[in-house]
CSV table of C-alpha atoms in Angstrom, one decimal:
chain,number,residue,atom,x,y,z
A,1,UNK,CA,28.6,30.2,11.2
A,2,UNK,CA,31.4,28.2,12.5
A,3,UNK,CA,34.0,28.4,9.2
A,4,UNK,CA,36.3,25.0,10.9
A,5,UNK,CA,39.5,27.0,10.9
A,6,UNK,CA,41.7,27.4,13.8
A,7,UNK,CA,43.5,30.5,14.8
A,8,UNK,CA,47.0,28.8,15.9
A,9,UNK,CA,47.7,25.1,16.0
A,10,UNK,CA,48.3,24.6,19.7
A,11,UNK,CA,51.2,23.4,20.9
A,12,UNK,CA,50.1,20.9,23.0
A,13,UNK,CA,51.9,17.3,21.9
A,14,UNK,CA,47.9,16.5,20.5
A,15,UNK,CA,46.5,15.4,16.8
A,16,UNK,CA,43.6,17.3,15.5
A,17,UNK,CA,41.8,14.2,16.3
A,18,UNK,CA,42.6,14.1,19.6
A,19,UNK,CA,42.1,17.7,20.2
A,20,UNK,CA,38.7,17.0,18.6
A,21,UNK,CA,37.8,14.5,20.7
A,22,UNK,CA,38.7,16.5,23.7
A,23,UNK,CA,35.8,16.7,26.6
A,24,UNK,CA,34.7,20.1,26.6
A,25,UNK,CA,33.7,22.5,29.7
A,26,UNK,CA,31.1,24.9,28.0
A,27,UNK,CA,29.8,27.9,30.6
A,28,UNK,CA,27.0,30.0,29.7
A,29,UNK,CA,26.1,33.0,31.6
A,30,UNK,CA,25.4,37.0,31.5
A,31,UNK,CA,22.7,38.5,32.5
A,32,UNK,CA,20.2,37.7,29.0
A,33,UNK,CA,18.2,35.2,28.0
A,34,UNK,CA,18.9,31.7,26.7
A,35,UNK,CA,21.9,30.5,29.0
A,36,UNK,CA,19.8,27.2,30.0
A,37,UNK,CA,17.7,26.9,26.9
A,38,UNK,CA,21.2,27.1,24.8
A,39,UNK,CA,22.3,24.2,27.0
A,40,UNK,CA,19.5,22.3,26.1
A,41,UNK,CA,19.8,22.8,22.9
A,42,UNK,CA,23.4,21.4,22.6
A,43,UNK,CA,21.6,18.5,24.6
A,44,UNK,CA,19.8,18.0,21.4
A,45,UNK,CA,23.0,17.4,19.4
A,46,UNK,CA,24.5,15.1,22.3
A,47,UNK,CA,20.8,13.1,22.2
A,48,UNK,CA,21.5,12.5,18.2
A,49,UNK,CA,25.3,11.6,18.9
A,50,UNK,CA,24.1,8.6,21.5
A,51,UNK,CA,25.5,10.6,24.7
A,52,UNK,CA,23.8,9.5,27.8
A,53,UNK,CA,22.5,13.1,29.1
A,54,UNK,CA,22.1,14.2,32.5
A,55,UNK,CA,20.6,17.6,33.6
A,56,UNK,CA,21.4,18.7,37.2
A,57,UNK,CA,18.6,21.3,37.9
A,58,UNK,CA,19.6,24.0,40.3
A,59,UNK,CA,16.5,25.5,40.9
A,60,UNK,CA,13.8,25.3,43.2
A,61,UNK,CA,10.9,26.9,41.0
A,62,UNK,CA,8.6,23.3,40.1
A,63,UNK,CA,7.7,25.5,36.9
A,64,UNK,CA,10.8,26.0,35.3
A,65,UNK,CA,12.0,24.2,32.6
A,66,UNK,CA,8.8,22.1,32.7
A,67,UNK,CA,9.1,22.1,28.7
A,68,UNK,CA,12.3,21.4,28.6
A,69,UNK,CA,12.6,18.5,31.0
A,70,UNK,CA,9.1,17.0,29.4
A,71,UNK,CA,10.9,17.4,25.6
A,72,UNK,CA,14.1,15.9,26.7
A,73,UNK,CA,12.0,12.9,28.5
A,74,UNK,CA,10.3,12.6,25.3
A,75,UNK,CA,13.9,11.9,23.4
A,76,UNK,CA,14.6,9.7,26.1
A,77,UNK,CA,11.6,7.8,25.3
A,78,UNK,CA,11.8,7.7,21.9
A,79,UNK,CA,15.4,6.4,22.6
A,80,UNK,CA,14.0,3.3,24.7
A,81,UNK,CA,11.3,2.8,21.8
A,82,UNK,CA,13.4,3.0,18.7
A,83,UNK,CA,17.3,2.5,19.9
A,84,UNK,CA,17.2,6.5,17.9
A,85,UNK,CA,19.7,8.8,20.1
A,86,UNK,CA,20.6,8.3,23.8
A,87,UNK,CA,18.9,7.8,27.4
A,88,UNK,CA,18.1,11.3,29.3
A,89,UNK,CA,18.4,11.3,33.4
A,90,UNK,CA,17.2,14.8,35.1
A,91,UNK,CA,17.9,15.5,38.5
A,92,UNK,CA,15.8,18.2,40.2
A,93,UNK,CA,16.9,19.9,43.0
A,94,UNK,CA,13.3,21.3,44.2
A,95,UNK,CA,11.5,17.9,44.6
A,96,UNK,CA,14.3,16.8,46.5
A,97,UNK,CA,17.0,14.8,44.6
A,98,UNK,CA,15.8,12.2,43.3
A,99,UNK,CA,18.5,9.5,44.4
A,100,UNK,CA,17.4,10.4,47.9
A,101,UNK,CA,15.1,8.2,50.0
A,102,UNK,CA,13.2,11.0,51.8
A,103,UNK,CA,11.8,14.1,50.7
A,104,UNK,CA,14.0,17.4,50.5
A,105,UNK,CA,11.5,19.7,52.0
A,106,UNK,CA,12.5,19.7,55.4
A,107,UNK,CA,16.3,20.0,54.1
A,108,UNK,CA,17.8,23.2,53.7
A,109,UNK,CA,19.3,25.3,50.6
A,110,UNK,CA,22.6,24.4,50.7
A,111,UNK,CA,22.6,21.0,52.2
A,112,UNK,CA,20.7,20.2,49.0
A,113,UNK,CA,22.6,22.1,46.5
A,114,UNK,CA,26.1,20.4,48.5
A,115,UNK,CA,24.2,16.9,48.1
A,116,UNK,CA,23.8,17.3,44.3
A,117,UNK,CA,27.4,18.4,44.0
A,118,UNK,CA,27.9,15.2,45.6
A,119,UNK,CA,26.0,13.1,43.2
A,120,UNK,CA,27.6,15.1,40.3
A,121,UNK,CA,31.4,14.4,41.2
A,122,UNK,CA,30.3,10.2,41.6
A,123,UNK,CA,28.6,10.8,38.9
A,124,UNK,CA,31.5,12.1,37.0
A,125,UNK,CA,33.8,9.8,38.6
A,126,UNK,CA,32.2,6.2,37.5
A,127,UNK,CA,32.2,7.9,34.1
A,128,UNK,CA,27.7,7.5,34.2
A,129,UNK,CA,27.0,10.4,31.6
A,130,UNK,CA,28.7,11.8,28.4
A,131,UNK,CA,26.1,15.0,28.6
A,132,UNK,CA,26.2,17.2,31.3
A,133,UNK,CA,23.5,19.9,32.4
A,134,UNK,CA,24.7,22.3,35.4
A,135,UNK,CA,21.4,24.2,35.3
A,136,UNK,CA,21.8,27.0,37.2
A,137,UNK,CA,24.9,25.6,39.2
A,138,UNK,CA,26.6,29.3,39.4
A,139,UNK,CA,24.3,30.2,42.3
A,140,UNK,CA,24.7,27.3,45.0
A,141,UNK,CA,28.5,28.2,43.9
A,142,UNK,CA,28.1,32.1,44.6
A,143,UNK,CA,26.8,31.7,47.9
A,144,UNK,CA,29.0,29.2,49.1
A,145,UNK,CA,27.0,26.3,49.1
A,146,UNK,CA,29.4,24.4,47.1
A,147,UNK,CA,33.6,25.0,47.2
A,148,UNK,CA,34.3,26.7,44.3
A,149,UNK,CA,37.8,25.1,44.1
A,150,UNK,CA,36.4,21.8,44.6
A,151,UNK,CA,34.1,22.3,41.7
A,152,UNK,CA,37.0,23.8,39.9
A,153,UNK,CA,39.5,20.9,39.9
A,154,UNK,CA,36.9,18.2,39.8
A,155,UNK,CA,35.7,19.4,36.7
A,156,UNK,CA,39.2,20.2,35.1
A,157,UNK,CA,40.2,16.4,36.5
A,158,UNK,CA,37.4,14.4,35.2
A,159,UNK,CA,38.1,11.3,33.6
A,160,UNK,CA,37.1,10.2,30.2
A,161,UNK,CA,35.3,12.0,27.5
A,162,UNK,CA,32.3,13.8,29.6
A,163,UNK,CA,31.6,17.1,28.3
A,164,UNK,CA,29.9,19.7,30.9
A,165,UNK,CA,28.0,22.8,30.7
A,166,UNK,CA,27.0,25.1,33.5
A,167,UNK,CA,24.5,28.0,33.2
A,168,UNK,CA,23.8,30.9,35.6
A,169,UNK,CA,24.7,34.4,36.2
A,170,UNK,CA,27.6,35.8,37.3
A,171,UNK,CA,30.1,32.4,36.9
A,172,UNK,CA,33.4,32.7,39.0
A,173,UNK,CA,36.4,33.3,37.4
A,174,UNK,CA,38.0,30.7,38.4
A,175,UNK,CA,35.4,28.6,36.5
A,176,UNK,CA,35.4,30.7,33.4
A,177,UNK,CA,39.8,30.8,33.5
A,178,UNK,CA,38.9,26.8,33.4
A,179,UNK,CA,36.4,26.3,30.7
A,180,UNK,CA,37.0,26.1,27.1
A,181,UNK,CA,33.7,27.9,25.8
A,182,UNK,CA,32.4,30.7,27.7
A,183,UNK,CA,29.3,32.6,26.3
A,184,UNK,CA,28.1,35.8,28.2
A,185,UNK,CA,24.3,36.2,27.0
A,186,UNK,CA,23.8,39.9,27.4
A,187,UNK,CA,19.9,41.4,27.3
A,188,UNK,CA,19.6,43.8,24.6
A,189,UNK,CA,15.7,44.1,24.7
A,190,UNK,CA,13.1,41.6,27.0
A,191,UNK,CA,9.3,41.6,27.2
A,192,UNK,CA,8.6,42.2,30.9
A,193,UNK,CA,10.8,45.9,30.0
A,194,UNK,CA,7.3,46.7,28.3
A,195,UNK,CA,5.2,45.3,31.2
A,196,UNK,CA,4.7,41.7,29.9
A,197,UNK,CA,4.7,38.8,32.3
A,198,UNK,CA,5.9,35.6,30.9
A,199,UNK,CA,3.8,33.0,28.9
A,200,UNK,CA,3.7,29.4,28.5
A,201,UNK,CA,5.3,28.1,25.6
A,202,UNK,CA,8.1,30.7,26.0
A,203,UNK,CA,9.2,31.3,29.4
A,204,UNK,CA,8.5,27.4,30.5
B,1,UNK,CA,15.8,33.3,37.0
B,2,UNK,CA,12.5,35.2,35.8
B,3,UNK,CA,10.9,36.7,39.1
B,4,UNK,CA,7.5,37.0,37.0
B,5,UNK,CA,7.5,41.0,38.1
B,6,UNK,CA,7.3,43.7,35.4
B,7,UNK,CA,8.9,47.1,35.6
B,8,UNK,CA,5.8,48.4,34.6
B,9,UNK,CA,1.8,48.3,33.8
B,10,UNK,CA,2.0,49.1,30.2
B,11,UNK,CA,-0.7,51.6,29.1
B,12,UNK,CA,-2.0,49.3,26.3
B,13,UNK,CA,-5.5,48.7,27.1
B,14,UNK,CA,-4.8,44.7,27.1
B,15,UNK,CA,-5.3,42.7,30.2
B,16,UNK,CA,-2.7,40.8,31.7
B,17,UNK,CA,-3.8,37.2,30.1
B,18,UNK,CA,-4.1,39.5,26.7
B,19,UNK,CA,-0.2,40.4,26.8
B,20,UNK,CA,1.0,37.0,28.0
B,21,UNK,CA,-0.4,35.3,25.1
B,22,UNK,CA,0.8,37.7,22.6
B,23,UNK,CA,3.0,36.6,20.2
B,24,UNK,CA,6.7,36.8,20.4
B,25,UNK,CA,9.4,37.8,18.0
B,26,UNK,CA,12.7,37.3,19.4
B,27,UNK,CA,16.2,37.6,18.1
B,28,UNK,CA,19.3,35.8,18.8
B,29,UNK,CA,22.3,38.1,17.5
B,30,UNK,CA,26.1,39.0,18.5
B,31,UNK,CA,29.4,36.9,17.1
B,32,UNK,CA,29.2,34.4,20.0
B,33,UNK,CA,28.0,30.9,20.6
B,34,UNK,CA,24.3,29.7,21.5
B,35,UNK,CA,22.2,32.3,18.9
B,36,UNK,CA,20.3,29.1,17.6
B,37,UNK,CA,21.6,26.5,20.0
B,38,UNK,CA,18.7,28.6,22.0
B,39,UNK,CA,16.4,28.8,19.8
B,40,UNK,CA,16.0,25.3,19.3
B,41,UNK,CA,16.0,25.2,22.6
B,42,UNK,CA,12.9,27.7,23.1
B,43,UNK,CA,11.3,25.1,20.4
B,44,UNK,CA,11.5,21.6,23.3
B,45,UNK,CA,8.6,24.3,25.5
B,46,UNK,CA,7.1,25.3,22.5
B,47,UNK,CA,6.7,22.0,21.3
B,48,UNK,CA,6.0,20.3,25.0
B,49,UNK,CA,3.3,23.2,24.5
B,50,UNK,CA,1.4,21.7,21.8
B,51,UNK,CA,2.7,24.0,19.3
B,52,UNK,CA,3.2,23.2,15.5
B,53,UNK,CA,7.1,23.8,14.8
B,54,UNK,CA,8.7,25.0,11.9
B,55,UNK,CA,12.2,25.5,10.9
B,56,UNK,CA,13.4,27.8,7.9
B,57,UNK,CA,17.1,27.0,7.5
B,58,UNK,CA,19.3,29.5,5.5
B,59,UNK,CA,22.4,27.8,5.4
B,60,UNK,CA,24.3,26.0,2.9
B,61,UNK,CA,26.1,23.5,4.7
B,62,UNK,CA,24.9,19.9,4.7
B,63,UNK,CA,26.8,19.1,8.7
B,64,UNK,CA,25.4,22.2,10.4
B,65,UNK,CA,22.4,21.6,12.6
B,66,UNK,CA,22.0,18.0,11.5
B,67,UNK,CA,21.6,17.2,16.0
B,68,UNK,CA,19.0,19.5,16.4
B,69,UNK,CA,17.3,18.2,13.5
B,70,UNK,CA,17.4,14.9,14.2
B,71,UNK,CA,16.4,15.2,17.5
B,72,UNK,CA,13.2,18.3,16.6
B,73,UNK,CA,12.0,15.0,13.8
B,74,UNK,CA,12.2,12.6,16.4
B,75,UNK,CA,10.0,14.8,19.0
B,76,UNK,CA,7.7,15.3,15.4
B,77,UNK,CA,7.3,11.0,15.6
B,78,UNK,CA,7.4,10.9,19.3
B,79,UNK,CA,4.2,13.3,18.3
B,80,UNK,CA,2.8,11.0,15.7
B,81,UNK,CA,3.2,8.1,17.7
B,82,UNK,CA,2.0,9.0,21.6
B,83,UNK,CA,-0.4,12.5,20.9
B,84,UNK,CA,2.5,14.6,23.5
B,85,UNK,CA,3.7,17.4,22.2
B,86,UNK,CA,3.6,18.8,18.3
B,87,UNK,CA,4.4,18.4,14.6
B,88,UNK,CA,7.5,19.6,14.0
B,89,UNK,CA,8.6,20.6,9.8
B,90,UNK,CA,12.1,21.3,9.1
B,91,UNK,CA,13.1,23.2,5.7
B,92,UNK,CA,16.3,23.0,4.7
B,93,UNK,CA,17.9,26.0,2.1
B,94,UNK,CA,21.4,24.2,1.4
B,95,UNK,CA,19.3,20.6,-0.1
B,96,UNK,CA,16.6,23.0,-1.8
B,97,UNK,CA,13.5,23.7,0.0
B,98,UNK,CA,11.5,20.7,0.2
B,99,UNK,CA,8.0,22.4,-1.3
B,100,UNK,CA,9.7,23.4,-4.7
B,101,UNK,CA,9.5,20.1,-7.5
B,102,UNK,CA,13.4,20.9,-8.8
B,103,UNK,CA,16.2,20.4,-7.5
B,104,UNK,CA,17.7,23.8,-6.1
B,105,UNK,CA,21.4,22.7,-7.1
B,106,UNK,CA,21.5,25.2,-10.2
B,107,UNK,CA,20.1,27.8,-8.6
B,108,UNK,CA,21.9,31.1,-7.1
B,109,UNK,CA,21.5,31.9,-3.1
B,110,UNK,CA,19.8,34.9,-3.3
B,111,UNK,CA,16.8,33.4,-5.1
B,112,UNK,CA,16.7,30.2,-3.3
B,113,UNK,CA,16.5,33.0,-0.2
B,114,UNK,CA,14.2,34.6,-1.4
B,115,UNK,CA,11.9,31.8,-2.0
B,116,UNK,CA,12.4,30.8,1.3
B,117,UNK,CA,11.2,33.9,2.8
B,118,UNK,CA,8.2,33.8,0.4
B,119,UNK,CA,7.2,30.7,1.5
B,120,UNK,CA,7.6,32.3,4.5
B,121,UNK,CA,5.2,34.8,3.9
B,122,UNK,CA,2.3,32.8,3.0
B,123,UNK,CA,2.4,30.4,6.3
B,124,UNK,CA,2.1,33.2,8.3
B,125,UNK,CA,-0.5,34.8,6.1
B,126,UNK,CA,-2.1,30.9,7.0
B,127,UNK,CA,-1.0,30.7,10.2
B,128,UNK,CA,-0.2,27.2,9.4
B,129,UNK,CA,2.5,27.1,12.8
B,130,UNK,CA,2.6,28.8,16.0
B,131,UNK,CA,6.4,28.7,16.3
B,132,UNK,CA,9.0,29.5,14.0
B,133,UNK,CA,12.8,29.3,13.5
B,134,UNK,CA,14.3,31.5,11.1
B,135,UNK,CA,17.7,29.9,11.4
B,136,UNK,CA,20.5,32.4,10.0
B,137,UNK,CA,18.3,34.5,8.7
B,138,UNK,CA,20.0,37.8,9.3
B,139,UNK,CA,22.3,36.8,6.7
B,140,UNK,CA,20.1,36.8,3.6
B,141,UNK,CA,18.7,40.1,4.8
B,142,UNK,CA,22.6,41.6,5.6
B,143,UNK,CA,23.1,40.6,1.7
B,144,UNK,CA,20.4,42.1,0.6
B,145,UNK,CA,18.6,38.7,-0.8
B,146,UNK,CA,15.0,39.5,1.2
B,147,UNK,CA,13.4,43.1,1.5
B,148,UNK,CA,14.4,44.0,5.4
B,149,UNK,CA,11.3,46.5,5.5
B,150,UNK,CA,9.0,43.7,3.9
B,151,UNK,CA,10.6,40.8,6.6
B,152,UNK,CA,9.9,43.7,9.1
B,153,UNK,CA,6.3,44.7,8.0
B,154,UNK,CA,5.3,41.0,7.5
B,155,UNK,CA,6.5,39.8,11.5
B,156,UNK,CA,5.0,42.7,12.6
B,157,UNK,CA,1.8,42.6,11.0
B,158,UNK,CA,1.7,38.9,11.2
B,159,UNK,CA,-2.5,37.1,12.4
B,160,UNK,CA,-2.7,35.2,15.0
B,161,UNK,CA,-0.6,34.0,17.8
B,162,UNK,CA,2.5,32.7,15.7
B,163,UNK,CA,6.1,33.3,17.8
B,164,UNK,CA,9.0,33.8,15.4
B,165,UNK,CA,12.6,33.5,16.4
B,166,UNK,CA,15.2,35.1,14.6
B,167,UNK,CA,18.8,33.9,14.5
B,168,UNK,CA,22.7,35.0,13.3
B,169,UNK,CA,25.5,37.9,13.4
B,170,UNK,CA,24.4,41.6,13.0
B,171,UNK,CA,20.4,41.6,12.6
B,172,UNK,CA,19.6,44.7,11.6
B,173,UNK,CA,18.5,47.6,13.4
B,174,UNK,CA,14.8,47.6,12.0
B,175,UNK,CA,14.6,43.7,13.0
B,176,UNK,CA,16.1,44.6,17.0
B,177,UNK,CA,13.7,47.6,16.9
B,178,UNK,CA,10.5,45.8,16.3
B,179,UNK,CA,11.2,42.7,18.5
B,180,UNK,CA,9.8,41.7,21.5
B,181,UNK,CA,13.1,40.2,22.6
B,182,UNK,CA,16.9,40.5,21.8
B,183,UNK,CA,19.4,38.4,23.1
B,184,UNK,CA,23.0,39.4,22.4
B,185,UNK,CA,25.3,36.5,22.4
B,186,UNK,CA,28.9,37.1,23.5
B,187,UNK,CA,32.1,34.8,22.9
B,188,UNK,CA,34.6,35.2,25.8
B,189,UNK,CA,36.0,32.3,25.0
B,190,UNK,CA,36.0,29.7,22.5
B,191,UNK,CA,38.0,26.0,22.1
B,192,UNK,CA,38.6,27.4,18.1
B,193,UNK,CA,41.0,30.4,19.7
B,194,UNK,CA,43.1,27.7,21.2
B,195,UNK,CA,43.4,25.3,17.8
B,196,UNK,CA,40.6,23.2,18.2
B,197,UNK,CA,38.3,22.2,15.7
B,198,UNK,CA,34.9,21.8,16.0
B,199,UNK,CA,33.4,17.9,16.7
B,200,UNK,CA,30.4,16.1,16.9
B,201,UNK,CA,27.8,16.2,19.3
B,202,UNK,CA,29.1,19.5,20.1
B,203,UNK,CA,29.1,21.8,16.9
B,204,UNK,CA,26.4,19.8,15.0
């Protein structure tokens, strides 16, 4: 229950209003549920404020997310339909990237994951988005897929007012030290401890 | 990144498509970011699922949540309108819960609470949704406003296949003891702790 008071006033040459209207770089990770599905949820809010929203998806899974990506469509939809919210782009890494001519599945791993960082820094560059999904971008960045320091200083450098979040265990340091809202979802208690296997509706 | 593996084979006597339909309850504690953020989140499956969705809010404040709502009512007409997805309800506590004829202005907290949770009570008892939100509802049981033992008796005992999400700060130990899942959510860092205030399309 956010209360709307500051600690300090920072000292920082900014008005409140600027300060407010400051692009923000969210990270959501730990080992717990609800790192993505929280970032989708903001989405939701960024959908109602007439953000363009893009969702970079990390994974290679085709089940993942499907309820997710099918809701956020939907808004998308209903955006084209009644002028109600913003546009929705997703970007899946597992079908290949969709901005590509031929199909991912003779690429490898990391030449994909490298691509969509790619697409992400034009992306950010031309300004297209004001919504960004990094779904599960702390893994291509673990294993060295993408430059962490790249990452790092093109998303501290981006222009405008494009706010980003990036989900996924274990998020370098460097990219937490550079983010202004870092959430660590920790597990206290999950289904599949008591044998249970994930259901539809829940899990996807 | 679910690996669909259990630890274990519980010794239930239900058969694996048994336990993955059975009904969730899951909480969404801890003094950091994201608690309903992914919960409404959890709702795009659930209503991409076919699900009916209902949302029992029990805050006060008129700005809080007004993305996710507008967004969750938009899905509910994207529903009406193409037959994808669900029905989504949203009550609100703070306006005066939309099934009682008076206004809820004159009333004290702790009964408009507890009318909420009565209400409550007798969808489950009708099984009139199959996913719920109880947004901030650890508070009104914290205060002492709803029976804990009853809200924990009632979830538990609940017909049907109806998955409940619980949301806010310090649920209590009876609530994290009979859920299915807990999520714990952490702040390590938050734009508030260096002066800035919170803005829109990001905190509502």
């Amino acid at each position: 229950m956010p209360q709307g008071k500051v600690e300090r006033v920072p000292d920082d040459g900014l008005t409140t209003r600027q300060r407010r209207r400051s692009p923000l770089l969210a990270v959501h990770t730990g080992i717990g549920k609800g790192k993505s599905t929280a970032a989708f949820g903001m989405a939701l809010r960024a959908w109602n404020t007439g953000w363009p929203i893009v969702v970079f998806q990390f994974v290679k899974s085709p089940k993942w997310r499907v309820g997710e990506e099918s809701a956020l469509r939907a808004l998308g939809e209903h955006h084209a339909a009644t002028g109600q919210g913003a546009p929705v782009t997703w970007h899946k890494m597992g079908e290949g990237w969709s901005w590509l001519a031929r199909p991912g599945d003779e690429r490898d791993h990391a030449a994909e994951a490298a691509e969509g960082w790619a697409q992400i820094k034009r992306d950010l560059a031309a300004q297209r988005y004001r919504f960004y999904v990094l779904d599960e971008f702390t893994y291509p960045m673990k294993w060295g897929w993408v430059d962490v320091a790249d990452v790092v200083k093109t998303l501290v450098d981006r222009p405008g007012t494009q706010h980003v979040v990036v989900t996924g265990r274990d998020a370098a340091p460097e990219l937490v030290e550079a983010a202004d809202l870092v959430t660590e979802m920790s597990k206290v208690k999950h289904p599949m401890d008591a044998g249970r296997k994930g259901q539809q509706g829940i899990e996807w």
